[in-house]
Every structure is written in structure tokens, then in C-alpha cells.
Amino acid sequence: MPENNHSNAPLPPPHVQLIQMAMAHWVSRIAYVAAKLGLADHLASGPKTADDLAGPTGTHAPSLYRLMRALTNLNILTEDATHRFALTPLGEALKTGAPGSARPSILTLASDWMSRGWEQLLYSVQTGGCGFEQSLGMPLFDWLAKHPEDASLFSETMMGFHGAEPAAITAAYDFSGLSTLIDVGGATGHLLTTILTGNPASRGILYDLPHVVRDAPALIQARGLADRVTIEAGSFFDRVPGGGDAYLLSHIIHDWTESQCLTILGHCRRAMTPGSRLLIIEMVLPSDNAPHPGKMLDMMMLVGPGGQERTESEYRELLGKAGFRLTRLVPTDTAVSVVEAVLA
């Protein structure tokens, strides 16, 4: 098992680094089983032994002990001299409902269905086809529509994965003067409600598929914005609501093929007025060799829904085909930027 290295420790030899990359899925599965068993929740009241937890978790005590001992190597648990385990600060973040949505994110990103999709990466590289469609028997988002519990976890995962972005976007982009914001494919409204909280004169329309927005009212109500957000259920492949000063597409365009993107953008264009703005929020790739997390996320787009991450010039080209003009790129303190466009 790879050891936890301090940031100032020298890197191991290249062959060891490569072997550790190959072992990374071990860590993923260990974290997944810990989340699935709810170990952090069971330990929330205080330290316990594997024998204490075997019954409540439905596990084999000696094997559970070995799992929990491995979790100490990942700095998720600690073990004392009496073999009682306790949560570290990292382990605390694994509790249900903890800030950052780590548990639902792990239950999604390290799930069996996600792992089966990634097993088809070679197929995707060889053919350009969607590995997830190959493994699931249907497109990823169609599969999620048929599995509501997984879809809810997926929505929570997106909040965890992109959790720091809404505040960064609100800080980086000037939304003042935009009275109506339409969040196209906005899921549970995390981004929209964050922007509205920072811009009290604005109101918003949250637009997404019926099974996706079903979890939105609770979040909107919890943030005290029920009187400023209207929820509309529908597909951006069919239509987009009109009347917006700004149309938000956060992590939408990267999910789809170019022809599908042009359909989505076409519906936005028809809904917009000459004064409206289109705001695409994505990880815009550097055009050079600089490292960027979007280069890894691009692999998920390849094997998963069949979309891609793009450079600024690629967004300019795509928007031009859809009848838009890219006006500027606004960076944020996170890996995402706001690609602003207007009607051409």
C-alpha cells in the first residue's frame, strides 16, 4: 500500500511512482467499502473496536479489523493500544452530511457501476465510443434516470467535486445588473443559489430534468431562496426557458458530442434576447503543456458521456458554429473559468 508522503519528501524512483499509480484503485475500493459500511457514522460517538462494529455493519470481525487497520494507513482512522479505532479529521469528513459531500462522492466515484465504465477506457480510446454506454447498455444519463438513488448520489457528488466553484464564480464574475439568471441543467441549484445569495436583487430559474430537480426544493428552501427561484422541469435538448438576462451552463457543454452541444446552444440562442449573455462554466484547458486537472477530467468525458474538455480556441470555434461570439474568458480561484458569449 502506498505510504502517505510529506510534501517535502523526495519522490520515489520513476518505476515506483508508476507502480503506485497502478495500485491507486486499491485505495479507491478501501475508501468505498468504508463509506458503504458507514464506518465514520458508527465511530461518530467515540472509539470502537472491530468486534464492536461487526454486528452493526454486518461484517466478519477479523476482516473488518484488517480493513480498519488499512484505513489508519490512509490517515482516515487511528488505532490505540486496545485496538479501538477513532476518526481522524480526514475520517470526520467521511460522515454522512459532513461538509464537502465526501461520502456520496466516494459512493459514486468508486462505485461498481462507475468502475465498470472505466474498465472500458481502452474501448473508448480504440473506437471513440462511450465506455459507460458499452458497460451500462445505454447512455450514462439515461441510466441515471432509471436509477434515482444513484442519480441523487451523483448530484451530491457534483456538489462535492465542484464544491468550491460557485463561491469562486460569484466572486470572479460581476452578476450585478442581471435581474434573471437561468441555470440550464442546474441540478439541485447549488450554483444558482450561491450566486443569488451574493446578488440579492436577482432572481433565478432552475431548469433540469424532472428526476434531477426533485432534490432541489429542499436545498433552495434551506438557503431561504424559495421566493426567488422558480423550478422548471424539462430537457435542454427540447427547449430552454426564455426571459433570462444570463444563461448559465455549468459543466454541461463538456458532457456532450459537438452535434448535441450545438442543439443545446441553439435552444439557448433562440431563448435569448440581444442583451442576454451566455455563461459557460468549464475547466478551460491550457493550449500548452501546463498541467491542469481538466486534462484528467477529459478522460472521464471520453469514457463516460462522450463529451470533451476544450481550450479557449475550441470554445470560440464551437460558439461560432452555434451563432455566438466569445467575448471574454474570466478565470476564477478554482480550476474553472467563465466563458462569456453573446449573440453574434
mmCIF file of C-alpha atoms in Angstrom:
data_model
loop_
_atom_site.group_PDB
_atom_site.id
_atom_site.type_symbol
_atom_site.label_atom_id
_atom_site.label_comp_id
_atom_site.label_asym_id
_atom_site.label_seq_id
_atom_site.Cartn_x
_atom_site.Cartn_y
_atom_site.Cartn_z
ATOM 1 C CA MET A 1 0.000 0.000 0.000
ATOM 2 C CA PRO A 2 1.441 3.419 -0.891
ATOM 3 C CA GLU A 3 2.595 5.365 2.139
ATOM 4 C CA ASN A 4 1.468 8.905 2.909
ATOM 5 C CA ASN A 5 4.362 11.135 1.843
ATOM 6 C CA HIS A 6 5.090 14.591 3.202
ATOM 7 C CA SER A 7 5.123 17.272 0.529
ATOM 8 C CA ASN A 8 8.840 17.919 1.045
ATOM 9 C CA ALA A 9 9.809 14.240 0.847
ATOM 10 C CA PRO A 10 11.783 13.242 -2.250
ATOM 11 C CA LEU A 11 9.853 11.498 -4.969
ATOM 12 C CA PRO A 12 10.382 7.747 -5.242
ATOM 13 C CA PRO A 13 12.090 6.369 -8.348
ATOM 14 C CA PRO A 14 10.055 6.504 -11.584
ATOM 15 C CA HIS A 15 9.245 2.786 -11.569
ATOM 16 C CA VAL A 16 7.893 3.041 -8.015
ATOM 17 C CA GLN A 17 5.726 6.027 -8.955
ATOM 18 C CA LEU A 18 4.263 4.054 -11.855
ATOM 19 C CA ILE A 19 3.582 1.023 -9.657
ATOM 20 C CA GLN A 20 1.850 3.266 -7.117
ATOM 21 C CA MET A 21 -0.369 4.597 -9.925
ATOM 22 C CA ALA A 22 -1.332 1.021 -10.734
ATOM 23 C CA MET A 23 -2.208 0.415 -7.080
ATOM 24 C CA ALA A 24 -4.379 3.521 -6.787
ATOM 25 C CA HIS A 25 -7.579 1.528 -7.310
ATOM 26 C CA TRP A 26 -6.817 -0.371 -4.072
ATOM 27 C CA VAL A 27 -7.181 2.881 -2.145
ATOM 28 C CA SER A 28 -10.369 3.698 -4.040
ATOM 29 C CA ARG A 29 -12.015 0.399 -3.087
ATOM 30 C CA ILE A 30 -10.915 0.606 0.549
ATOM 31 C CA ALA A 31 -12.411 4.097 0.822
ATOM 32 C CA TYR A 32 -15.576 2.901 -0.933
ATOM 33 C CA VAL A 33 -16.138 -0.001 1.474
ATOM 34 C CA ALA A 34 -15.535 2.297 4.450
ATOM 35 C CA ALA A 35 -18.171 4.695 3.070
ATOM 36 C CA LYS A 36 -20.579 1.892 2.177
ATOM 37 C CA LEU A 37 -20.379 0.432 5.700
ATOM 38 C CA GLY A 38 -20.841 3.879 7.234
ATOM 39 C CA LEU A 39 -17.813 3.405 9.475
ATOM 40 C CA ALA A 40 -17.437 7.121 10.113
ATOM 41 C CA ASP A 41 -21.051 7.354 11.271
ATOM 42 C CA HIS A 42 -20.584 4.368 13.593
ATOM 43 C CA LEU A 43 -17.483 5.980 15.081
ATOM 44 C CA ALA A 44 -19.034 9.438 15.455
ATOM 45 C CA SER A 45 -19.935 8.767 19.104
ATOM 46 C CA GLY A 46 -16.416 7.648 20.042
ATOM 47 C CA PRO A 47 -13.723 4.976 19.563
ATOM 48 C CA LYS A 48 -14.791 1.381 18.972
ATOM 49 C CA THR A 49 -13.199 -1.959 18.175
ATOM 50 C CA ALA A 50 -13.837 -4.078 15.111
ATOM 51 C CA ASP A 51 -15.719 -6.506 17.363
ATOM 52 C CA ASP A 52 -17.997 -3.641 18.438
ATOM 53 C CA LEU A 53 -18.782 -2.743 14.831
ATOM 54 C CA ALA A 54 -19.020 -6.193 13.221
ATOM 55 C CA GLY A 55 -22.654 -6.683 14.240
ATOM 56 C CA PRO A 56 -23.935 -3.210 13.309
ATOM 57 C CA THR A 57 -22.125 -3.334 9.956
ATOM 58 C CA GLY A 58 -22.877 -6.969 9.155
ATOM 59 C CA THR A 59 -19.235 -7.884 8.692
ATOM 60 C CA HIS A 60 -16.698 -10.534 9.721
ATOM 61 C CA ALA A 61 -14.898 -9.017 12.728
ATOM 62 C CA PRO A 62 -11.314 -10.178 11.933
ATOM 63 C CA SER A 63 -11.662 -8.968 8.333
ATOM 64 C CA LEU A 64 -13.232 -5.706 9.438
ATOM 65 C CA TYR A 65 -10.262 -5.201 11.764
ATOM 66 C CA ARG A 66 -7.890 -5.597 8.829
ATOM 67 C CA LEU A 67 -9.875 -3.071 6.782
ATOM 68 C CA MET A 68 -9.857 -0.565 9.635
ATOM 69 C CA ARG A 69 -6.142 -1.097 10.164
ATOM 70 C CA ALA A 70 -5.609 -0.285 6.469
ATOM 71 C CA LEU A 71 -7.664 2.875 6.967
ATOM 72 C CA THR A 72 -5.135 4.003 9.583
ATOM 73 C CA ASN A 73 -2.509 3.844 6.844
ATOM 74 C CA LEU A 74 -4.651 6.261 4.844
ATOM 75 C CA ASN A 75 -4.963 8.583 7.858
ATOM 76 C CA ILE A 76 -8.741 8.062 7.996
ATOM 77 C CA LEU A 77 -8.664 6.227 11.346
ATOM 78 C CA THR A 78 -6.299 5.861 14.290
ATOM 79 C CA GLU A 79 -5.833 2.731 16.406
ATOM 80 C CA ASP A 80 -4.871 2.726 20.089
ATOM 81 C CA ALA A 81 -3.169 0.055 22.176
ATOM 82 C CA THR A 82 -6.520 -1.612 22.965
ATOM 83 C CA HIS A 83 -7.353 -1.894 19.242
ATOM 84 C CA ARG A 84 -10.037 0.743 19.430
ATOM 85 C CA PHE A 85 -10.373 2.868 16.325
ATOM 86 C CA ALA A 86 -11.219 6.566 16.182
ATOM 87 C CA LEU A 87 -11.796 9.108 13.447
ATOM 88 C CA THR A 88 -9.089 11.491 12.293
ATOM 89 C CA PRO A 89 -10.078 14.881 10.802
ATOM 90 C CA LEU A 90 -9.982 13.106 7.435
ATOM 91 C CA GLY A 91 -12.290 10.434 8.804
ATOM 92 C CA GLU A 92 -14.671 13.054 10.187
ATOM 93 C CA ALA A 93 -15.186 14.281 6.608
ATOM 94 C CA LEU A 94 -16.456 10.802 5.697
ATOM 95 C CA LYS A 95 -19.541 11.107 7.924
ATOM 96 C CA THR A 96 -22.970 11.363 6.325
ATOM 97 C CA GLY A 97 -23.851 15.013 5.820
ATOM 98 C CA ALA A 98 -20.329 16.293 6.508
ATOM 99 C CA PRO A 99 -19.402 19.467 4.581
ATOM 100 C CA GLY A 100 -17.988 18.760 1.143
ATOM 101 C CA SER A 101 -20.112 15.691 0.307
ATOM 102 C CA ALA A 102 -17.186 13.260 0.501
ATOM 103 C CA ARG A 103 -19.262 10.182 1.359
ATOM 104 C CA PRO A 104 -21.725 10.427 -1.572
ATOM 105 C CA SER A 105 -18.818 11.343 -3.840
ATOM 106 C CA ILE A 106 -16.920 8.193 -2.861
ATOM 107 C CA LEU A 107 -20.077 6.088 -3.186
ATOM 108 C CA THR A 108 -20.416 7.392 -6.752
ATOM 109 C CA LEU A 109 -16.836 7.740 -7.993
ATOM 110 C CA ALA A 110 -15.710 4.369 -6.589
ATOM 111 C CA SER A 111 -18.985 2.527 -7.209
ATOM 112 C CA ASP A 112 -19.296 -0.728 -9.079
ATOM 113 C CA TRP A 113 -21.148 0.908 -11.984
ATOM 114 C CA MET A 114 -18.521 3.661 -12.270
ATOM 115 C CA SER A 115 -15.680 1.134 -12.111
ATOM 116 C CA ARG A 116 -17.263 -0.988 -14.844
ATOM 117 C CA GLY A 117 -17.464 2.068 -17.060
ATOM 118 C CA TRP A 118 -13.794 2.896 -16.561
ATOM 119 C CA GLU A 119 -12.921 -0.693 -17.443
ATOM 120 C CA GLN A 120 -13.972 0.279 -20.969
ATOM 121 C CA LEU A 121 -11.412 3.094 -21.336
ATOM 122 C CA LEU A 122 -9.361 1.046 -23.795
ATOM 123 C CA TYR A 123 -12.522 0.527 -25.862
ATOM 124 C CA SER A 124 -13.133 4.290 -25.848
ATOM 125 C CA VAL A 125 -9.555 5.068 -26.914
ATOM 126 C CA GLN A 126 -9.686 2.453 -29.670
ATOM 127 C CA THR A 127 -13.104 3.404 -31.049
ATOM 128 C CA GLY A 128 -14.031 6.863 -29.751
ATOM 129 C CA GLY A 129 -17.188 5.295 -28.313
ATOM 130 C CA CYS A 130 -18.593 5.766 -24.801
ATOM 131 C CA GLY A 131 -17.229 3.139 -22.421
ATOM 132 C CA PHE A 132 -20.083 3.681 -19.992
ATOM 133 C CA GLU A 133 -22.660 3.071 -22.696
ATOM 134 C CA GLN A 134 -20.792 -0.144 -23.508
ATOM 135 C CA SER A 135 -20.887 -1.298 -19.878
ATOM 136 C CA LEU A 136 -24.321 0.013 -18.854
ATOM 137 C CA GLY A 137 -26.132 -0.857 -22.059
ATOM 138 C CA MET A 138 -27.375 2.711 -22.507
ATOM 139 C CA PRO A 139 -26.040 6.286 -22.296
ATOM 140 C CA LEU A 140 -24.879 7.330 -18.818
ATOM 141 C CA PHE A 141 -27.573 9.940 -18.180
ATOM 142 C CA ASP A 142 -30.311 7.608 -19.427
ATOM 143 C CA TRP A 143 -29.059 5.013 -16.939
ATOM 144 C CA LEU A 144 -29.108 7.541 -14.102
ATOM 145 C CA ALA A 145 -32.693 8.457 -14.992
ATOM 146 C CA LYS A 146 -33.647 4.816 -14.379
ATOM 147 C CA HIS A 147 -31.727 4.634 -11.072
ATOM 148 C CA PRO A 148 -32.991 7.528 -8.905
ATOM 149 C CA GLU A 149 -30.911 6.677 -5.823
ATOM 150 C CA ASP A 150 -27.717 6.679 -7.876
ATOM 151 C CA ALA A 151 -28.877 9.869 -9.589
ATOM 152 C CA SER A 152 -29.293 11.597 -6.207
ATOM 153 C CA LEU A 153 -25.820 10.453 -5.152
ATOM 154 C CA PHE A 154 -24.489 11.693 -8.496
ATOM 155 C CA SER A 155 -25.986 15.147 -7.880
ATOM 156 C CA GLU A 156 -24.405 15.247 -4.417
ATOM 157 C CA THR A 157 -21.133 14.133 -5.977
ATOM 158 C CA MET A 158 -21.192 17.040 -8.389
ATOM 159 C CA MET A 159 -21.659 19.367 -5.416
ATOM 160 C CA GLY A 160 -18.663 17.771 -3.716
ATOM 161 C CA PHE A 161 -16.468 17.587 -6.805
ATOM 162 C CA HIS A 162 -17.207 21.169 -7.824
ATOM 163 C CA GLY A 163 -17.991 22.430 -4.314
ATOM 164 C CA ALA A 164 -15.623 25.413 -4.201
ATOM 165 C CA GLU A 165 -16.596 26.681 -7.634
ATOM 166 C CA PRO A 166 -19.912 28.514 -7.006
ATOM 167 C CA ALA A 167 -18.386 30.897 -4.451
ATOM 168 C CA ALA A 168 -15.358 31.446 -6.692
ATOM 169 C CA ILE A 169 -17.587 32.126 -9.704
ATOM 170 C CA THR A 170 -19.705 34.568 -7.693
ATOM 171 C CA ALA A 171 -16.546 36.400 -6.618
ATOM 172 C CA ALA A 172 -14.921 36.469 -10.054
ATOM 173 C CA TYR A 173 -17.838 37.412 -12.297
ATOM 174 C CA ASP A 174 -19.958 40.564 -11.944
ATOM 175 C CA PHE A 175 -23.593 39.439 -11.859
ATOM 176 C CA SER A 176 -24.921 42.850 -10.795
ATOM 177 C CA GLY A 177 -27.467 44.236 -13.202
ATOM 178 C CA LEU A 178 -28.596 40.768 -14.278
ATOM 179 C CA SER A 179 -32.107 40.511 -12.920
ATOM 180 C CA THR A 180 -32.984 36.995 -14.147
ATOM 181 C CA LEU A 181 -30.496 34.125 -14.263
ATOM 182 C CA ILE A 182 -31.473 30.856 -15.935
ATOM 183 C CA ASP A 183 -29.412 27.880 -14.784
ATOM 184 C CA VAL A 184 -29.711 25.396 -17.645
ATOM 185 C CA GLY A 185 -29.072 21.877 -16.373
ATOM 186 C CA GLY A 186 -28.586 23.311 -12.899
ATOM 187 C CA ALA A 187 -29.340 20.094 -10.937
ATOM 188 C CA THR A 188 -30.239 20.915 -7.323
ATOM 189 C CA GLY A 189 -29.451 24.633 -7.627
ATOM 190 C CA HIS A 190 -26.158 24.813 -5.735
ATOM 191 C CA LEU A 191 -24.567 27.248 -8.188
ATOM 192 C CA LEU A 192 -27.687 29.326 -8.764
ATOM 193 C CA THR A 193 -28.484 29.779 -5.075
ATOM 194 C CA THR A 194 -24.877 30.723 -4.305
ATOM 195 C CA ILE A 195 -24.935 33.425 -6.974
ATOM 196 C CA LEU A 196 -28.334 34.708 -5.821
ATOM 197 C CA THR A 197 -27.167 34.859 -2.205
ATOM 198 C CA GLY A 198 -24.411 37.227 -3.303
ATOM 199 C CA ASN A 199 -26.731 39.230 -5.577
ATOM 200 C CA PRO A 200 -29.936 39.961 -3.636
ATOM 201 C CA ALA A 201 -31.530 41.937 -6.486
ATOM 202 C CA SER A 202 -31.513 38.939 -8.817
ATOM 203 C CA ARG A 203 -33.887 36.029 -9.203
ATOM 204 C CA GLY A 204 -33.409 32.707 -10.953
ATOM 205 C CA ILE A 205 -34.969 29.873 -12.900
ATOM 206 C CA LEU A 206 -33.594 26.398 -12.278
ATOM 207 C CA TYR A 207 -34.081 24.156 -15.303
ATOM 208 C CA ASP A 208 -33.286 20.440 -15.436
ATOM 209 C CA LEU A 209 -34.843 17.016 -15.917
ATOM 210 C CA PRO A 210 -37.685 16.049 -13.547
ATOM 211 C CA HIS A 211 -35.733 13.326 -11.716
ATOM 212 C CA VAL A 212 -32.818 15.741 -11.240
ATOM 213 C CA VAL A 213 -34.694 18.749 -9.844
ATOM 214 C CA ARG A 214 -36.659 16.588 -7.399
ATOM 215 C CA ASP A 215 -33.934 17.213 -4.792
ATOM 216 C CA ALA A 216 -33.781 20.964 -5.490
ATOM 217 C CA PRO A 217 -36.656 22.304 -3.324
ATOM 218 C CA ALA A 218 -35.006 21.164 -0.083
ATOM 219 C CA LEU A 219 -31.724 22.918 -0.877
ATOM 220 C CA ILE A 220 -33.418 26.082 -2.124
ATOM 221 C CA GLN A 221 -35.653 26.200 0.951
ATOM 222 C CA ALA A 222 -32.705 25.599 3.279
ATOM 223 C CA ARG A 223 -30.939 28.600 1.767
ATOM 224 C CA GLY A 224 -34.003 30.813 2.181
ATOM 225 C CA LEU A 225 -34.433 31.436 -1.539
ATOM 226 C CA ALA A 226 -37.770 29.767 -2.281
ATOM 227 C CA ASP A 227 -39.309 33.137 -3.174
ATOM 228 C CA ARG A 228 -36.536 33.976 -5.665
ATOM 229 C CA VAL A 229 -36.108 30.682 -7.522
ATOM 230 C CA THR A 230 -38.577 29.111 -9.914
ATOM 231 C CA ILE A 231 -38.056 25.448 -10.782
ATOM 232 C CA GLU A 232 -38.899 24.268 -14.291
ATOM 233 C CA ALA A 233 -38.582 20.637 -15.324
ATOM 234 C CA GLY A 234 -37.542 19.856 -18.861
ATOM 235 C CA SER A 235 -34.760 18.848 -21.220
ATOM 236 C CA PHE A 236 -32.324 21.274 -22.792
ATOM 237 C CA PHE A 237 -32.492 19.053 -25.864
ATOM 238 C CA ASP A 238 -36.124 20.146 -26.277
ATOM 239 C CA ARG A 239 -36.177 23.779 -25.157
ATOM 240 C CA VAL A 240 -34.713 26.347 -22.786
ATOM 241 C CA PRO A 241 -36.832 28.865 -20.821
ATOM 242 C CA GLY A 242 -36.961 32.406 -22.187
ATOM 243 C CA GLY A 243 -36.689 35.725 -20.398
ATOM 244 C CA GLY A 244 -33.197 35.438 -18.978
ATOM 245 C CA ASP A 245 -30.550 38.132 -18.757
ATOM 246 C CA ALA A 246 -27.922 35.414 -18.370
ATOM 247 C CA TYR A 247 -27.956 31.730 -19.245
ATOM 248 C CA LEU A 248 -25.677 29.543 -17.132
ATOM 249 C CA LEU A 249 -24.317 26.274 -18.473
ATOM 250 C CA SER A 250 -22.175 24.850 -15.685
ATOM 251 C CA HIS A 251 -20.409 21.605 -16.611
ATOM 252 C CA ILE A 252 -22.993 20.915 -19.305
ATOM 253 C CA ILE A 253 -21.233 21.511 -22.612
ATOM 254 C CA HIS A 254 -18.340 19.194 -21.719
ATOM 255 C CA ASP A 255 -20.745 16.249 -21.352
ATOM 256 C CA TRP A 256 -21.942 16.045 -24.940
ATOM 257 C CA THR A 257 -20.824 15.498 -28.525
ATOM 258 C CA GLU A 258 -20.415 18.542 -30.749
ATOM 259 C CA SER A 259 -23.738 17.981 -32.501
ATOM 260 C CA GLN A 260 -25.514 17.674 -29.144
ATOM 261 C CA CYS A 261 -23.751 20.818 -27.890
ATOM 262 C CA LEU A 262 -24.955 22.699 -30.964
ATOM 263 C CA THR A 263 -28.523 21.577 -30.182
ATOM 264 C CA ILE A 264 -28.254 22.827 -26.580
ATOM 265 C CA LEU A 265 -26.649 26.097 -27.637
ATOM 266 C CA GLY A 266 -29.244 26.515 -30.382
ATOM 267 C CA HIS A 267 -32.061 26.336 -27.825
ATOM 268 C CA CYS A 268 -30.225 28.888 -25.670
ATOM 269 C CA ARG A 269 -29.782 31.202 -28.665
ATOM 270 C CA ARG A 270 -33.486 31.032 -29.503
ATOM 271 C CA ALA A 271 -34.422 31.793 -25.870
ATOM 272 C CA MET A 272 -32.052 34.756 -25.583
ATOM 273 C CA THR A 273 -32.567 38.412 -26.439
ATOM 274 C CA PRO A 274 -29.875 40.676 -27.953
ATOM 275 C CA GLY A 275 -28.881 41.860 -24.471
ATOM 276 C CA SER A 276 -28.595 38.390 -22.919
ATOM 277 C CA ARG A 277 -25.310 36.735 -22.006
ATOM 278 C CA LEU A 278 -24.333 33.101 -22.260
ATOM 279 C CA LEU A 279 -22.045 31.957 -19.435
ATOM 280 C CA ILE A 280 -20.352 28.591 -19.923
ATOM 281 C CA ILE A 281 -18.587 27.388 -16.783
ATOM 282 C CA GLU A 282 -15.981 24.735 -17.501
ATOM 283 C CA MET A 283 -12.359 23.740 -16.979
ATOM 284 C CA VAL A 284 -10.880 25.510 -19.992
ATOM 285 C CA LEU A 285 -7.760 23.613 -20.977
ATOM 286 C CA PRO A 286 -4.427 25.367 -21.498
ATOM 287 C CA SER A 287 -3.174 25.124 -25.049
ATOM 288 C CA ASP A 288 0.349 24.278 -23.898
ATOM 289 C CA ASN A 289 1.962 21.521 -21.816
ATOM 290 C CA ALA A 290 0.973 23.066 -18.467
ATOM 291 C CA PRO A 291 -0.611 20.619 -16.002
ATOM 292 C CA HIS A 292 -4.345 21.100 -15.480
ATOM 293 C CA PRO A 293 -6.999 18.963 -13.753
ATOM 294 C CA GLY A 294 -9.185 19.330 -16.823
ATOM 295 C CA LYS A 295 -6.819 17.066 -18.739
ATOM 296 C CA MET A 296 -7.735 14.229 -16.372
ATOM 297 C CA LEU A 297 -11.431 15.136 -16.322
ATOM 298 C CA ASP A 298 -11.307 14.940 -20.106
ATOM 299 C CA MET A 299 -10.730 11.191 -19.757
ATOM 300 C CA MET A 300 -13.993 10.906 -17.822
ATOM 301 C CA MET A 301 -15.728 12.798 -20.611
ATOM 302 C CA LEU A 302 -14.283 10.369 -23.150
ATOM 303 C CA VAL A 303 -15.234 7.167 -21.356
ATOM 304 C CA GLY A 304 -18.404 8.493 -19.728
ATOM 305 C CA PRO A 305 -20.957 10.678 -21.500
ATOM 306 C CA GLY A 306 -18.941 11.104 -24.699
ATOM 307 C CA GLY A 307 -18.095 14.802 -24.437
ATOM 308 C CA GLN A 308 -14.788 16.607 -24.013
ATOM 309 C CA GLU A 309 -12.961 19.433 -22.284
ATOM 310 C CA ARG A 310 -11.873 22.273 -24.601
ATOM 311 C CA THR A 311 -9.302 25.023 -24.970
ATOM 312 C CA GLU A 312 -10.320 28.676 -25.371
ATOM 313 C CA SER A 313 -9.874 28.484 -29.140
ATOM 314 C CA GLU A 314 -12.008 25.332 -29.299
ATOM 315 C CA TYR A 315 -14.778 27.093 -27.356
ATOM 316 C CA ARG A 316 -14.506 30.065 -29.706
ATOM 317 C CA GLU A 317 -14.932 27.740 -32.679
ATOM 318 C CA LEU A 318 -17.857 25.840 -31.136
ATOM 319 C CA LEU A 319 -19.648 29.041 -30.140
ATOM 320 C CA GLY A 320 -19.135 30.478 -33.619
ATOM 321 C CA LYS A 321 -20.841 27.452 -35.155
ATOM 322 C CA ALA A 322 -23.792 27.986 -32.790
ATOM 323 C CA GLY A 323 -24.224 31.670 -33.650
ATOM 324 C CA PHE A 324 -22.400 33.172 -30.672
ATOM 325 C CA ARG A 325 -19.360 35.396 -30.233
ATOM 326 C CA LEU A 326 -16.963 34.654 -27.379
ATOM 327 C CA THR A 327 -16.393 37.980 -25.611
ATOM 328 C CA ARG A 328 -14.046 37.061 -22.776
ATOM 329 C CA LEU A 329 -12.714 34.353 -20.515
ATOM 330 C CA VAL A 330 -12.990 35.087 -16.785
ATOM 331 C CA PRO A 331 -10.718 32.920 -14.603
ATOM 332 C CA THR A 332 -11.661 32.023 -11.024
ATOM 333 C CA ASP A 333 -9.703 30.889 -7.984
ATOM 334 C CA THR A 334 -10.612 27.301 -8.909
ATOM 335 C CA ALA A 335 -9.872 25.199 -11.983
ATOM 336 C CA VAL A 336 -12.922 26.543 -13.833
ATOM 337 C CA SER A 337 -13.358 29.686 -15.896
ATOM 338 C CA VAL A 338 -16.422 31.564 -17.085
ATOM 339 C CA VAL A 339 -16.631 31.612 -20.875
ATOM 340 C CA GLU A 340 -18.784 34.632 -21.701
ATOM 341 C CA ALA A 341 -20.522 34.866 -25.054
ATOM 342 C CA VAL A 342 -23.210 36.956 -26.724
ATOM 343 C CA LEU A 343 -25.339 36.538 -29.814
ATOM 344 C CA ALA A 344 -23.237 37.037 -32.939
#
